[in-house]
Coordinates of C-alpha atoms in Angstrom, one line a residue:
M49 CA 80.2 62.2 2.1
T50 CA 78.0 59.1 1.3
L51 CA 74.6 58.6 3.0
T52 CA 72.8 55.3 3.0
V53 CA 69.0 55.7 3.2
D54 CA 67.1 52.9 4.9
N55 CA 63.3 53.3 4.4
Q56 CA 61.5 51.4 7.1
T57 CA 57.8 51.4 6.4
G58 CA 54.9 50.1 8.5
G59 CA 52.7 50.8 11.4
G60 CA 51.9 54.3 10.3
G61 CA 55.5 55.2 10.6
I62 CA 56.1 53.6 14.0
L63 CA 58.7 51.1 12.7
G64 CA 60.8 53.9 11.3
H65 CA 60.5 56.1 14.3
Q66 CA 61.3 53.2 16.6
A67 CA 64.4 52.4 14.5
I68 CA 65.7 55.9 15.0
A69 CA 65.1 55.9 18.8
D70 CA 66.8 52.4 19.1
A71 CA 69.8 53.4 16.9
N72 CA 73.5 53.2 18.0
T73 CA 74.5 56.5 19.6
D74 CA 77.7 56.8 17.8
G75 CA 76.3 59.4 15.6
Y76 CA 76.4 57.5 12.4
T77 CA 72.6 56.9 12.4
I78 CA 70.1 59.7 12.3
G79 CA 66.6 59.8 10.8
M80 CA 63.6 61.8 9.8
I81 CA 60.8 62.2 12.3
T82 CA 57.4 63.3 11.1
F83 CA 54.0 64.8 12.3
E84 CA 52.7 61.3 13.0
L85 CA 55.0 61.1 16.0
A86 CA 52.8 63.5 17.9
T87 CA 49.7 61.1 17.6
Y88 CA 51.1 57.7 18.7
K89 CA 50.7 58.0 22.4
K90 CA 47.2 59.4 22.3
L91 CA 46.1 56.8 19.9
G92 CA 47.7 54.1 22.1
T93 CA 49.7 52.8 19.2
S94 CA 53.2 53.5 20.7
E95 CA 54.7 55.3 23.6
L96 CA 57.1 57.1 21.4
T97 CA 57.0 60.9 21.7
W98 CA 59.4 63.7 20.6
E99 CA 61.2 63.3 23.9
N100 CA 62.6 60.0 22.8
Y101 CA 64.9 61.9 20.3
A102 CA 67.5 64.6 20.1
P103 CA 66.3 67.0 17.5
L104 CA 68.7 68.3 14.9
C105 CA 66.6 70.5 12.7
R106 CA 63.3 71.0 11.1
V107 CA 63.4 70.6 7.3
N108 CA 60.0 71.0 5.9
T109 CA 56.4 72.0 6.6
D110 CA 53.2 71.6 4.4
A111 CA 50.4 73.7 5.8
A112 CA 46.7 72.7 5.8
A113 CA 44.4 75.0 4.0
I114 CA 40.6 75.7 4.3
T115 CA 39.2 75.0 0.9
V116 CA 35.6 74.8 -0.1
G117 CA 33.4 74.1 -3.1
A118 CA 33.0 77.2 -5.3
K119 CA 29.3 76.7 -6.0
W120 CA 28.5 76.0 -2.3
A121 CA 30.4 79.1 -1.2
A122 CA 28.7 81.3 -3.8
S123 CA 25.2 80.1 -2.9
N124 CA 25.8 80.9 0.8
G125 CA 27.5 84.3 0.2
I126 CA 30.9 83.0 1.6
T127 CA 33.9 84.8 0.1
D128 CA 36.4 84.7 3.0
L129 CA 37.4 82.8 6.2
P130 CA 35.3 85.0 8.6
G131 CA 32.3 84.3 6.4
F132 CA 32.9 80.6 6.5
I133 CA 33.4 80.7 10.3
D134 CA 30.1 82.6 10.7
Y135 CA 28.2 80.2 8.6
C136 CA 29.6 77.2 10.5
K137 CA 28.5 78.9 13.9
A138 CA 25.0 79.5 12.5
H139 CA 24.8 75.9 11.2
P140 CA 26.6 73.9 13.9
G141 CA 27.4 70.3 12.9
E142 CA 26.1 70.7 9.4
V143 CA 29.1 71.6 7.3
Q144 CA 31.1 68.4 6.2
M145 CA 34.8 68.8 5.6
G146 CA 37.1 66.1 4.3
G147 CA 40.5 65.2 5.3
S148 CA 42.2 61.9 4.6
S149 CA 42.4 58.7 6.6
N150 CA 41.2 58.4 10.2
A151 CA 43.8 60.0 12.6
S152 CA 45.9 61.3 9.7
V153 CA 47.3 64.9 9.6
W154 CA 44.5 66.3 7.4
H155 CA 41.8 64.6 9.6
I156 CA 43.3 66.2 12.6
A157 CA 43.6 69.5 10.8
G158 CA 39.8 69.8 11.0
G159 CA 40.0 69.2 14.8
Y160 CA 42.5 72.0 15.1
L161 CA 40.3 74.4 13.1
M162 CA 37.4 73.5 15.4
S163 CA 39.4 73.9 18.6
A164 CA 40.9 77.2 17.3
T165 CA 37.7 78.8 16.2
G166 CA 35.0 77.3 18.3
I167 CA 33.0 76.0 15.4
D168 CA 31.4 72.5 15.1
I169 CA 31.9 70.7 11.7
Q170 CA 31.7 67.1 10.6
M171 CA 35.0 65.7 9.6
I172 CA 34.6 63.0 7.0
T173 CA 37.5 60.5 6.7
Y174 CA 38.7 58.9 3.4
Q175 CA 40.9 55.8 3.8
E176 CA 41.9 56.2 0.2
G177 CA 43.5 59.5 1.1
A178 CA 43.2 63.2 0.4
A179 CA 42.7 62.9 -3.3
T180 CA 39.3 61.3 -2.9
A181 CA 38.3 64.0 -0.4
V182 CA 39.2 66.7 -2.8
Q183 CA 37.3 65.1 -5.6
N184 CA 34.3 64.8 -3.4
A185 CA 34.5 68.5 -2.4
A186 CA 34.9 69.6 -6.1
G187 CA 31.9 67.5 -7.0
G188 CA 29.7 69.0 -4.2
F189 CA 29.3 65.8 -2.2
I190 CA 30.9 67.5 0.8
Q191 CA 31.4 71.2 1.5
G192 CA 35.2 71.4 1.6
V193 CA 38.5 69.9 2.8
T194 CA 41.3 70.7 5.2
V195 CA 44.1 69.3 3.1
S196 CA 47.3 71.1 1.8
L197 CA 47.1 73.5 -1.1
A198 CA 49.2 71.3 -3.2
E199 CA 46.7 68.4 -3.0
A200 CA 43.7 70.8 -3.9
R201 CA 45.7 72.7 -6.5
S202 CA 44.2 71.3 -9.7
F203 CA 40.6 71.9 -8.5
I204 CA 41.4 75.4 -7.2
E205 CA 43.0 76.3 -10.6
S206 CA 40.0 74.9 -12.5
G207 CA 37.6 77.0 -10.3
D208 CA 35.7 74.1 -8.7
L209 CA 37.2 74.9 -5.3
I210 CA 38.2 78.1 -3.6
C211 CA 40.7 78.4 -0.8
L212 CA 39.6 80.7 2.0
G213 CA 42.8 80.6 4.1
V214 CA 46.1 78.8 4.6
M215 CA 47.2 77.7 8.1
D216 CA 50.7 79.1 7.8
E217 CA 52.8 82.0 8.9
E218 CA 53.1 83.3 5.3
R219 CA 51.2 83.0 2.1
N220 CA 52.0 80.2 -0.2
P221 CA 54.1 81.4 -3.2
V222 CA 52.2 79.3 -5.6
F223 CA 48.9 81.0 -4.5
P224 CA 50.0 84.5 -3.5
D225 CA 46.4 85.8 -3.5
V226 CA 45.2 83.4 -0.8
P227 CA 45.6 85.0 2.6
T228 CA 46.7 83.2 5.8
C229 CA 44.3 82.6 8.5
K230 CA 46.3 85.0 10.7
E231 CA 45.8 87.8 8.2
Q232 CA 42.0 87.3 8.7
G233 CA 42.1 87.5 12.4
Y234 CA 42.5 83.8 13.3
D235 CA 45.7 82.7 15.0
I236 CA 45.8 79.3 13.2
T237 CA 49.0 77.6 12.1
Y238 CA 49.0 73.9 11.5
Y239 CA 51.0 71.7 9.1
T240 CA 52.5 68.4 8.7
Q241 CA 56.3 68.6 9.4
R242 CA 59.4 66.7 8.7
G243 CA 62.8 67.0 10.5
M244 CA 66.0 65.3 11.4
A245 CA 66.8 63.8 14.7
A246 CA 69.3 61.5 16.5
P247 CA 68.8 58.9 19.2
L248 CA 69.2 60.1 22.7
G249 CA 72.7 59.8 24.1
V250 CA 74.9 61.0 21.2
D251 CA 78.0 62.9 22.4
D252 CA 77.6 66.7 22.5
A253 CA 80.5 67.3 20.2
I254 CA 79.1 64.9 17.6
M255 CA 75.7 66.5 17.9
T256 CA 77.1 69.9 17.3
R257 CA 78.7 68.6 14.0
L258 CA 75.5 67.0 12.9
E259 CA 73.6 70.2 13.6
E260 CA 76.1 72.2 11.5
A261 CA 75.8 69.7 8.8
C262 CA 72.0 70.0 8.7
A263 CA 72.3 73.8 8.5
A264 CA 74.7 73.5 5.6
A265 CA 72.5 71.0 3.7
I266 CA 69.4 73.1 4.0
E267 CA 71.2 75.8 1.9
D268 CA 72.6 73.4 -0.7
P269 CA 71.5 74.6 -4.1
D270 CA 70.7 71.2 -5.3
F271 CA 68.4 70.6 -2.3
V272 CA 66.7 74.0 -2.7
T273 CA 66.1 73.3 -6.3
F274 CA 64.7 69.8 -5.6
M275 CA 62.3 71.2 -2.9
N276 CA 61.1 74.1 -5.1
N277 CA 60.6 71.8 -8.1
N278 CA 58.4 69.5 -6.0
G279 CA 56.4 72.3 -4.3
Q280 CA 57.8 71.6 -0.9
A281 CA 58.5 74.4 1.6
I282 CA 61.8 74.6 3.3
S283 CA 61.0 75.6 6.9
Y284 CA 64.2 75.3 8.7
L285 CA 64.6 75.5 12.5
D286 CA 67.7 74.8 14.4
A287 CA 68.0 72.2 17.0
Q288 CA 66.6 74.3 19.9
G289 CA 63.9 75.9 17.8
Y290 CA 62.9 72.4 16.6
A291 CA 62.7 71.1 20.1
D292 CA 60.5 74.0 21.2
Y293 CA 58.3 73.5 18.2
L294 CA 57.9 69.7 18.9
K295 CA 57.1 70.3 22.5
Q296 CA 54.3 72.9 21.7
A297 CA 53.0 70.7 18.8
A298 CA 52.4 67.8 21.2
T299 CA 49.9 69.8 23.1
D300 CA 48.3 71.4 20.1
V301 CA 47.9 68.1 18.3
A302 CA 46.4 66.4 21.3
A303 CA 43.8 69.1 21.6
A304 CA 42.9 68.9 17.9
M305 CA 42.6 65.1 18.2
D306 CA 40.1 65.6 21.1
A307 CA 38.0 67.8 18.8
V308 CA 37.6 65.0 16.3
G309 CA 37.1 62.3 19.0
L310 CA 40.4 60.6 18.8

């Protein structure tokens, strides 16, 4: 089977998401929907929500992690997530954490951390992206970041940063010694996500075939190797599971956006 990929960039992903929603319903056009879909309506940039699509499967997630400067943590006796939370509660509004650009997934991650734990931190945005935030945390200009482990990896391995917890269901295999937030008593799971969806109105029989094709593709050895080589987690959910996830994420993301004033 031959697939033609049409990358439609622009508008923070709005153009691509709109193209999927507006596609012909014959089943020959599907697309990848991403985390940003949960932000558009609240930001006022588009009326698109997950309800404009027929979910097929979730493919991938990349969890946020709470990572702080090693020197700062040591000077304040912080060795784990509970210690960090306690420090933030004792110093409301003082701790500065970097994400990426305004209203991006890692900026909103800070809001999710605040809404889930009741702490008050300053989220510093970086229009250049997460790399600059990580560099500033490693250099001591801010206290930490709420980006993915992959983006902070080099500075964690160098010892300039330490990760206190990952916002995932399971530990990251690249950093097996870093506990999840849940293991430390905080029910926090938050990640960017990518999944496949069709436009609304595709025939049920065709949808079933597409769902079966997605399930098979997830297990394809070449795909698994590609994802592993690129440090990308395969986080498969079937169509119903993905729909349930998207519905809950819409509520959770909105609350996190409120926490950072979006």
